[in-house]
mmCIF file of C-alpha atoms and ligand atoms in Angstrom:
data_model
loop_
_atom_site.group_PDB
_atom_site.id
_atom_site.type_symbol
_atom_site.label_atom_id
_atom_site.label_comp_id
_atom_site.label_asym_id
_atom_site.label_seq_id
_atom_site.Cartn_x
_atom_site.Cartn_y
_atom_site.Cartn_z
ATOM 1 C CA MET D 1 7.996 20.086 15.511
ATOM 2 C CA THR D 2 6.277 18.596 12.446
ATOM 3 C CA ASP D 3 2.815 17.228 11.691
ATOM 4 C CA PHE D 4 3.839 13.704 12.793
ATOM 5 C CA THR D 5 5.612 14.641 16.021
ATOM 6 C CA GLY D 6 4.299 12.414 18.815
ATOM 7 C CA LEU D 7 2.377 10.105 16.470
ATOM 8 C CA ARG D 8 2.853 6.331 16.278
ATOM 9 C CA ALA D 9 2.637 4.497 12.940
ATOM 10 C CA LEU D 10 2.651 0.897 11.720
ATOM 11 C CA VAL D 11 3.526 0.163 8.080
ATOM 12 C CA THR D 12 2.921 -3.306 6.627
ATOM 13 C CA GLY D 13 5.274 -4.447 3.881
ATOM 14 C CA GLY D 14 7.594 -1.759 5.233
ATOM 15 C CA ALA D 15 10.845 -3.622 4.577
ATOM 16 C CA SER D 16 10.938 -2.847 0.840
ATOM 17 C CA GLY D 17 9.821 -0.457 -1.891
ATOM 18 C CA ILE D 18 6.849 1.818 -1.201
ATOM 19 C CA GLY D 19 6.427 0.617 2.386
ATOM 20 C CA ARG D 20 10.055 1.220 3.223
ATOM 21 C CA ALA D 21 10.016 4.708 1.702
ATOM 22 C CA THR D 22 6.838 5.443 3.667
ATOM 23 C CA ALA D 23 8.223 4.177 6.976
ATOM 24 C CA GLU D 24 11.388 6.244 6.507
ATOM 25 C CA LEU D 25 9.446 9.379 5.535
ATOM 26 C CA LEU D 26 7.049 9.156 8.486
ATOM 27 C CA ALA D 27 10.025 8.707 10.821
ATOM 28 C CA ALA D 28 11.840 11.676 9.233
ATOM 29 C CA ARG D 29 8.713 13.739 9.844
ATOM 30 C CA GLY D 30 8.659 12.929 13.527
ATOM 31 C CA ALA D 31 6.635 9.719 13.912
ATOM 32 C CA GLN D 32 7.718 6.625 15.817
ATOM 33 C CA VAL D 33 7.401 3.901 13.201
ATOM 34 C CA ALA D 34 7.023 0.111 13.366
ATOM 35 C CA VAL D 35 7.301 -2.123 10.317
ATOM 36 C CA LEU D 36 5.358 -5.379 9.931
ATOM 37 C CA ASP D 37 6.822 -7.578 7.214
ATOM 38 C CA LEU D 38 7.438 -11.183 6.207
ATOM 39 C CA ASP D 39 11.134 -10.428 6.518
ATOM 40 C CA PRO D 40 11.973 -7.384 8.660
ATOM 41 C CA SER D 41 15.659 -8.384 9.052
ATOM 42 C CA GLY D 42 16.830 -5.372 6.997
ATOM 43 C CA VAL D 43 14.783 -2.851 8.984
ATOM 44 C CA ALA D 44 17.139 -0.456 10.764
ATOM 45 C CA LYS D 45 16.798 2.179 13.481
ATOM 46 C CA PRO D 46 14.929 4.423 14.055
ATOM 47 C CA LEU D 47 12.410 1.926 12.593
ATOM 48 C CA THR D 48 11.544 -1.248 14.477
ATOM 49 C CA GLY D 49 10.650 -4.449 12.628
ATOM 50 C CA TYR D 50 8.055 -7.107 13.532
ATOM 51 C CA ALA D 51 7.870 -10.373 11.604
ATOM 52 C CA ALA D 52 4.430 -11.520 10.487
ATOM 53 C CA ASP D 53 2.709 -12.886 7.420
ATOM 54 C CA VAL D 54 -0.497 -10.907 6.814
ATOM 55 C CA THR D 55 -2.221 -14.181 5.845
ATOM 56 C CA ASP D 56 -1.753 -15.468 9.423
ATOM 57 C CA ASP D 57 -4.311 -13.918 11.761
ATOM 58 C CA THR D 58 -2.586 -15.091 14.945
ATOM 59 C CA ALA D 59 0.787 -13.755 13.817
ATOM 60 C CA VAL D 60 -0.744 -10.434 12.734
ATOM 61 C CA ARG D 61 -2.496 -9.953 16.071
ATOM 62 C CA ALA D 62 0.722 -10.764 17.966
ATOM 63 C CA ALA D 63 2.830 -8.395 15.832
ATOM 64 C CA VAL D 64 0.311 -5.544 16.094
ATOM 65 C CA GLU D 65 0.043 -5.975 19.874
ATOM 66 C CA ALA D 66 3.846 -6.062 20.240
ATOM 67 C CA ALA D 67 4.291 -2.970 18.059
ATOM 68 C CA VAL D 68 1.560 -1.043 19.871
ATOM 69 C CA ALA D 69 3.041 -1.961 23.257
ATOM 70 C CA ASP D 70 6.484 -0.754 22.174
ATOM 71 C CA LEU D 71 5.144 2.416 20.516
ATOM 72 C CA GLY D 72 2.813 3.213 23.414
ATOM 73 C CA GLY D 73 -0.266 3.371 21.174
ATOM 74 C CA LEU D 74 -1.160 3.701 17.501
ATOM 75 C CA ASP D 75 -2.303 6.640 15.387
ATOM 76 C CA VAL D 76 -1.522 5.604 11.803
ATOM 77 C CA LEU D 77 -1.857 2.263 10.017
ATOM 78 C CA VAL D 78 -0.480 1.923 6.490
ATOM 79 C CA ASN D 79 -1.796 -1.265 4.862
ATOM 80 C CA ASN D 80 0.779 -1.660 2.139
ATOM 81 C CA ALA D 81 1.895 -5.323 2.008
ATOM 82 C CA GLY D 82 0.917 -6.844 -1.309
ATOM 83 C CA ILE D 83 1.903 -9.258 -4.037
ATOM 84 C CA GLY D 84 1.381 -9.309 -7.786
ATOM 85 C CA ALA D 85 0.043 -11.722 -10.354
ATOM 86 C CA GLN D 86 0.161 -11.767 -14.116
ATOM 87 C CA GLY D 87 -2.194 -13.233 -16.670
ATOM 88 C CA THR D 88 -5.703 -13.148 -18.030
ATOM 89 C CA VAL D 89 -8.649 -14.747 -16.291
ATOM 90 C CA GLU D 90 -7.619 -18.042 -17.960
ATOM 91 C CA ASP D 91 -4.099 -18.094 -16.600
ATOM 92 C CA ASN D 92 -4.249 -18.238 -12.784
ATOM 93 C CA ASP D 93 -5.539 -21.328 -11.005
ATOM 94 C CA ASP D 94 -7.794 -21.237 -7.966
ATOM 95 C CA ALA D 95 -4.873 -21.584 -5.580
ATOM 96 C CA GLN D 96 -3.231 -18.451 -7.030
ATOM 97 C CA TRP D 97 -6.516 -16.549 -6.746
ATOM 98 C CA HIS D 98 -6.869 -17.536 -3.104
ATOM 99 C CA THR D 99 -3.256 -16.607 -2.339
ATOM 100 C CA VAL D 100 -3.330 -13.137 -3.903
ATOM 101 C CA LEU D 101 -6.730 -12.239 -2.449
ATOM 102 C CA ASP D 102 -5.577 -13.571 0.930
ATOM 103 C CA VAL D 103 -2.537 -11.259 0.973
ATOM 104 C CA ASN D 104 -3.859 -8.168 -0.805
ATOM 105 C CA VAL D 105 -7.412 -8.033 0.562
ATOM 106 C CA LEU D 106 -7.701 -10.178 3.681
ATOM 107 C CA GLY D 107 -4.261 -8.962 4.773
ATOM 108 C CA ILE D 108 -5.771 -5.479 5.123
ATOM 109 C CA VAL D 109 -8.744 -6.914 6.986
ATOM 110 C CA ARG D 110 -6.509 -8.720 9.484
ATOM 111 C CA THR D 111 -4.165 -5.828 10.287
ATOM 112 C CA THR D 112 -7.038 -3.340 10.473
ATOM 113 C CA ARG D 113 -9.068 -5.624 12.741
ATOM 114 C CA ALA D 114 -6.110 -5.915 15.110
ATOM 115 C CA ALA D 115 -5.296 -2.195 14.993
ATOM 116 C CA LEU D 116 -8.762 -0.636 15.293
ATOM 117 C CA PRO D 117 -9.129 -0.852 19.089
ATOM 118 C CA HIS D 118 -5.876 1.125 19.383
ATOM 119 C CA LEU D 119 -6.710 3.573 16.578
ATOM 120 C CA ARG D 120 -10.022 4.434 18.251
ATOM 121 C CA ALA D 121 -8.019 5.693 21.242
ATOM 122 C CA SER D 122 -6.060 8.132 19.042
ATOM 123 C CA ALA D 123 -7.028 11.774 18.489
ATOM 124 C CA HIS D 124 -5.553 11.598 14.954
ATOM 125 C CA ALA D 125 -6.373 8.109 13.709
ATOM 126 C CA ALA D 126 -5.740 7.417 10.032
ATOM 127 C CA ILE D 127 -5.540 4.335 7.842
ATOM 128 C CA VAL D 128 -3.996 4.483 4.370
ATOM 129 C CA ASN D 129 -4.288 1.475 2.059
ATOM 130 C CA THR D 130 -1.969 0.953 -0.898
ATOM 131 C CA CYS D 131 -4.320 0.297 -3.795
ATOM 132 C CA SER D 132 -3.325 0.628 -7.497
ATOM 133 C CA ILE D 133 -4.263 2.123 -10.824
ATOM 134 C CA ALA D 134 -5.222 -1.487 -11.597
ATOM 135 C CA ALA D 135 -8.362 -0.810 -9.502
ATOM 136 C CA THR D 136 -9.591 1.910 -11.870
ATOM 137 C CA ALA D 137 -8.106 1.169 -15.316
ATOM 138 C CA GLY D 138 -8.195 -2.032 -17.312
ATOM 139 C CA LEU D 139 -4.602 -3.201 -17.681
ATOM 140 C CA PRO D 140 -3.766 -6.227 -19.843
ATOM 141 C CA GLN D 141 -2.512 -9.415 -18.168
ATOM 142 C CA ARG D 142 -3.546 -8.323 -14.667
ATOM 143 C CA ALA D 143 -6.969 -9.965 -14.103
ATOM 144 C CA LEU D 144 -6.290 -11.376 -10.646
ATOM 145 C CA TYR D 145 -4.175 -8.459 -9.400
ATOM 146 C CA SER D 146 -6.781 -5.947 -10.650
ATOM 147 C CA ALA D 147 -9.605 -7.835 -8.951
ATOM 148 C CA SER D 148 -7.664 -7.728 -5.686
ATOM 149 C CA LYS D 149 -7.017 -3.986 -5.947
ATOM 150 C CA GLY D 150 -10.622 -3.289 -6.989
ATOM 151 C CA ALA D 151 -11.572 -4.972 -3.738
ATOM 152 C CA VAL D 152 -9.071 -2.776 -1.859
ATOM 153 C CA LEU D 153 -10.690 0.345 -3.335
ATOM 154 C CA SER D 154 -14.191 -0.740 -2.315
ATOM 155 C CA LEU D 155 -12.956 -1.893 1.086
ATOM 156 C CA THR D 156 -11.354 1.525 1.633
ATOM 157 C CA LEU D 157 -14.687 3.256 1.024
ATOM 158 C CA ALA D 158 -16.605 0.825 3.234
ATOM 159 C CA MET D 159 -14.082 1.132 6.057
ATOM 160 C CA ALA D 160 -14.159 4.926 5.761
ATOM 161 C CA ALA D 161 -17.948 4.867 6.203
ATOM 162 C CA ASP D 162 -17.878 2.409 9.089
ATOM 163 C CA HIS D 163 -15.290 4.253 11.144
ATOM 164 C CA VAL D 164 -15.739 7.960 10.365
ATOM 165 C CA ARG D 165 -17.894 8.490 13.460
ATOM 166 C CA GLU D 166 -15.239 6.782 15.569
ATOM 167 C CA GLY D 167 -12.694 9.374 14.447
ATOM 168 C CA VAL D 168 -10.800 7.006 12.148
ATOM 169 C CA ARG D 169 -10.125 8.296 8.624
ATOM 170 C CA VAL D 170 -9.547 5.764 5.812
ATOM 171 C CA ASN D 171 -8.088 6.600 2.393
ATOM 172 C CA CYS D 172 -6.011 4.883 -0.272
ATOM 173 C CA VAL D 173 -3.329 5.725 -2.810
ATOM 174 C CA ASN D 174 -3.476 4.430 -6.381
ATOM 175 C CA PRO D 175 0.077 4.258 -7.712
ATOM 176 C CA GLY D 176 0.922 3.722 -11.373
ATOM 177 C CA THR D 177 4.084 1.724 -12.108
ATOM 178 C CA VAL D 178 6.546 2.437 -9.317
ATOM 179 C CA ASP D 179 10.289 1.856 -9.468
ATOM 180 C CA THR D 180 10.550 -0.683 -6.607
ATOM 181 C CA PRO D 181 12.271 -4.073 -6.171
ATOM 182 C CA TRP D 182 8.950 -5.649 -7.232
ATOM 183 C CA VAL D 183 9.007 -3.935 -10.625
ATOM 184 C CA GLY D 184 12.728 -4.702 -10.859
ATOM 185 C CA ARG D 185 11.887 -8.412 -10.542
ATOM 186 C CA LEU D 186 9.211 -8.068 -13.258
ATOM 187 C CA LEU D 187 11.662 -6.334 -15.576
ATOM 188 C CA ASP D 188 14.345 -8.947 -14.913
ATOM 189 C CA ALA D 189 11.890 -11.646 -15.971
ATOM 190 C CA ALA D 190 11.004 -9.905 -19.255
ATOM 191 C CA PRO D 191 12.660 -11.088 -22.500
ATOM 192 C CA ASP D 192 14.026 -7.549 -23.068
ATOM 193 C CA PRO D 193 14.143 -5.696 -19.684
ATOM 194 C CA ALA D 194 15.233 -2.370 -21.182
ATOM 195 C CA ALA D 195 12.409 -2.399 -23.740
ATOM 196 C CA GLU D 196 9.916 -3.406 -21.041
ATOM 197 C CA ARG D 197 11.054 -0.547 -18.785
ATOM 198 C CA ALA D 198 10.740 1.904 -21.695
ATOM 199 C CA ALA D 199 7.225 0.641 -22.471
ATOM 200 C CA LEU D 200 6.113 0.994 -18.837
ATOM 201 C CA ALA D 201 7.600 4.493 -18.645
ATOM 202 C CA ALA D 202 5.917 5.521 -21.903
ATOM 203 C CA ARG D 203 2.530 4.330 -20.575
ATOM 204 C CA GLN D 204 2.620 7.141 -18.011
ATOM 205 C CA PRO D 205 2.098 10.685 -19.371
ATOM 206 C CA THR D 206 5.081 11.928 -17.354
ATOM 207 C CA GLY D 207 7.194 9.500 -19.423
ATOM 208 C CA ARG D 208 8.843 7.897 -16.405
ATOM 209 C CA LEU D 209 8.120 5.474 -13.605
ATOM 210 C CA VAL D 210 6.776 6.798 -10.311
ATOM 211 C CA GLY D 211 9.307 7.011 -7.443
ATOM 212 C CA ALA D 212 8.623 5.097 -4.223
ATOM 213 C CA ASP D 213 9.302 8.372 -2.390
ATOM 214 C CA GLU D 214 6.507 10.033 -4.387
ATOM 215 C CA VAL D 215 4.002 7.388 -3.253
ATOM 216 C CA ALA D 216 5.332 7.740 0.304
ATOM 217 C CA GLY D 217 4.679 11.488 0.085
ATOM 218 C CA ALA D 218 1.066 10.865 -0.908
ATOM 219 C CA ILE D 219 0.588 8.311 1.897
ATOM 220 C CA ALA D 220 2.058 10.759 4.414
ATOM 221 C CA TYR D 221 -0.272 13.476 3.114
ATOM 222 C CA LEU D 222 -3.330 11.287 3.706
ATOM 223 C CA ALA D 223 -2.053 10.045 7.076
ATOM 224 C CA SER D 224 -1.247 13.513 8.407
ATOM 225 C CA PRO D 225 -3.486 15.306 10.924
ATOM 226 C CA LEU D 226 -3.319 18.191 8.420
ATOM 227 C CA SER D 227 -5.663 16.064 6.236
ATOM 228 C CA GLY D 228 -8.183 15.662 9.049
ATOM 229 C CA ALA D 229 -11.143 16.411 6.734
ATOM 230 C CA THR D 230 -10.142 13.863 4.090
ATOM 231 C CA THR D 231 -11.645 10.395 4.281
ATOM 232 C CA GLY D 232 -13.001 7.915 1.723
ATOM 233 C CA THR D 233 -10.752 9.137 -1.096
ATOM 234 C CA ALA D 234 -8.393 7.455 -3.570
ATOM 235 C CA LEU D 235 -5.379 9.577 -4.479
ATOM 236 C CA ALA D 236 -3.799 8.772 -7.847
ATOM 237 C CA VAL D 237 0.027 8.783 -7.860
ATOM 238 C CA ASP D 238 0.422 7.582 -11.406
ATOM 239 C CA GLY D 239 2.165 10.187 -13.544
ATOM 240 C CA GLY D 240 -1.215 11.191 -14.983
ATOM 241 C CA MET D 241 -2.028 7.694 -16.248
ATOM 242 C CA GLN D 242 -5.607 7.558 -14.969
ATOM 243 C CA GLY D 243 -6.777 11.068 -15.740
ATOM 244 C CA LEU D 244 -4.958 12.262 -18.859
ATOM 245 C CA ARG D 245 -5.399 11.436 -22.552
ATOM 246 C CA LEU D 246 -2.396 12.707 -24.513
ATOM 247 C CA ARG D 247 -1.886 12.577 -28.253
ATOM 248 C CA PRO D 248 1.075 10.363 -29.199
ATOM 249 C CA VAL D 249 4.403 12.173 -29.526
ATOM 250 C CA ALA D 250 5.011 12.951 -33.213
ATOM 251 C CA PRO D 251 7.782 10.735 -34.652
HETATM 252 N N1 NAD H 301 5.473 -1.270 -7.613
HETATM 253 C C1 NAD H 301 4.394 -0.897 -8.298
HETATM 254 O O1 NAD H 301 4.449 -0.587 -9.503
HETATM 255 C C2 NAD H 301 3.062 -0.807 -7.594
HETATM 256 C C3 NAD H 301 2.026 -0.143 -8.246
HETATM 257 C C4 NAD H 301 0.778 -0.038 -7.633
HETATM 258 C C5 NAD H 301 0.599 -0.581 -6.370
HETATM 259 N N2 NAD H 301 1.620 -1.229 -5.757
HETATM 260 C C6 NAD H 301 1.369 -1.792 -4.426
HETATM 261 O O2 NAD H 301 2.296 -1.277 -3.515
HETATM 262 C C7 NAD H 301 2.493 -2.204 -2.448
HETATM 263 C C8 NAD H 301 3.984 -2.392 -2.222
HETATM 264 O O3 NAD H 301 4.582 -2.779 -3.442
HETATM 265 P P1 NAD H 301 6.152 -2.606 -3.716
HETATM 266 O O4 NAD H 301 6.286 -2.359 -5.174
HETATM 267 O O5 NAD H 301 6.753 -1.666 -2.742
HETATM 268 O O6 NAD H 301 6.619 -4.118 -3.444
HETATM 269 P P2 NAD H 301 7.913 -4.781 -2.791
HETATM 270 O O7 NAD H 301 7.884 -6.196 -3.238
HETATM 271 O O8 NAD H 301 9.136 -3.940 -3.043
HETATM 272 O O9 NAD H 301 7.581 -4.708 -1.219
HETATM 273 C C9 NAD H 301 6.496 -5.435 -0.678
HETATM 274 C C10 NAD H 301 6.791 -5.752 0.775
HETATM 275 O O10 NAD H 301 5.645 -6.473 1.286
HETATM 276 C C11 NAD H 301 6.102 -7.595 2.018
HETATM 277 N N3 NAD H 301 5.113 -8.655 1.968
HETATM 278 C C12 NAD H 301 4.700 -9.350 0.878
HETATM 279 N N4 NAD H 301 3.818 -10.290 1.227
HETATM 280 C C13 NAD H 301 3.660 -10.199 2.573
HETATM 281 C C14 NAD H 301 2.897 -10.909 3.522
HETATM 282 N N5 NAD H 301 2.133 -11.961 3.161
HETATM 283 N N6 NAD H 301 2.963 -10.528 4.818
HETATM 284 C C15 NAD H 301 3.765 -9.511 5.203
HETATM 285 N N7 NAD H 301 4.521 -8.796 4.342
HETATM 286 C C16 NAD H 301 4.473 -9.149 3.041
HETATM 287 C C17 NAD H 301 7.406 -8.030 1.340
HETATM 288 O O11 NAD H 301 8.213 -8.801 2.204
HETATM 289 C C18 NAD H 301 8.002 -6.677 0.963
HETATM 290 O O12 NAD H 301 8.835 -6.162 1.996
HETATM 291 C C19 NAD H 301 1.726 -3.473 -2.851
HETATM 292 O O13 NAD H 301 0.481 -3.483 -2.182
HETATM 293 C C20 NAD H 301 1.507 -3.297 -4.344
HETATM 294 O O14 NAD H 301 0.352 -3.961 -4.806
HETATM 295 C C21 NAD H 301 2.864 -1.351 -6.337
#
């Protein structure tokens, strides 16, 4: 018997990276877990996959209802699906702004809206949003992505306030650079992938990228009934990047 025994969870973007690690961890700790993703074809038992694009309200509602029917209810929602964008405020056109905000911010709104009636019926309801260090630190070449994650941070706090008296806790995690397929794609696109990886690792005081399993551990911590008094928080999982100021290593 573990803290997630008997609980039912839905993880968006759970077919890859942080979401996949989270879905697998929650299942290993006793939860029944459904994955909502654009492409859930690689999702294997004991997880169950549901195809939906979080920008499509009708598809999201259908996938959430199908998952909840199969799980027999819902206790935990992990709003993790997200996409990136690079550039300064001059570099992304309006269409790109609408797309990224639609996925990263309104995606959370849509899944949460569909899930809330079911979460209210749970004795251990928890929502965890995947935010980013980009919400709290100014990173170069990330204007649009940072704006979207700043919105996720504020939305997390507002949702936590709105639903605390309904017994629904809402928190977020703020990862630094995490070694996922997403970052792999970014590195592959860099002129010198090895140098880019070294630079990203050096930016974090731990000197390495964050593991997807480490973010999953933080999400599970916030989602667990053991964290029943924790709501409206942002948990940094960033190798010390937000909080620490180290002197450069002597040459
Ligand atoms: N990797 C990092 O360094 C990092 C750092 C901070 C925050 N994050 C956040 O973590 C989350 C997951 O990132 P990751 O690195 O695991 O990425 P990833 O690309 O490995 O996985 C993202 C998953 O989301 C799904 N997805 C994307 N758009 C979708 C949509 N419209 N509808 C449904 N599913 C969709 C993809 O199919 C994929 O399975 C994102 O919200 C991202 O912003 C990542």
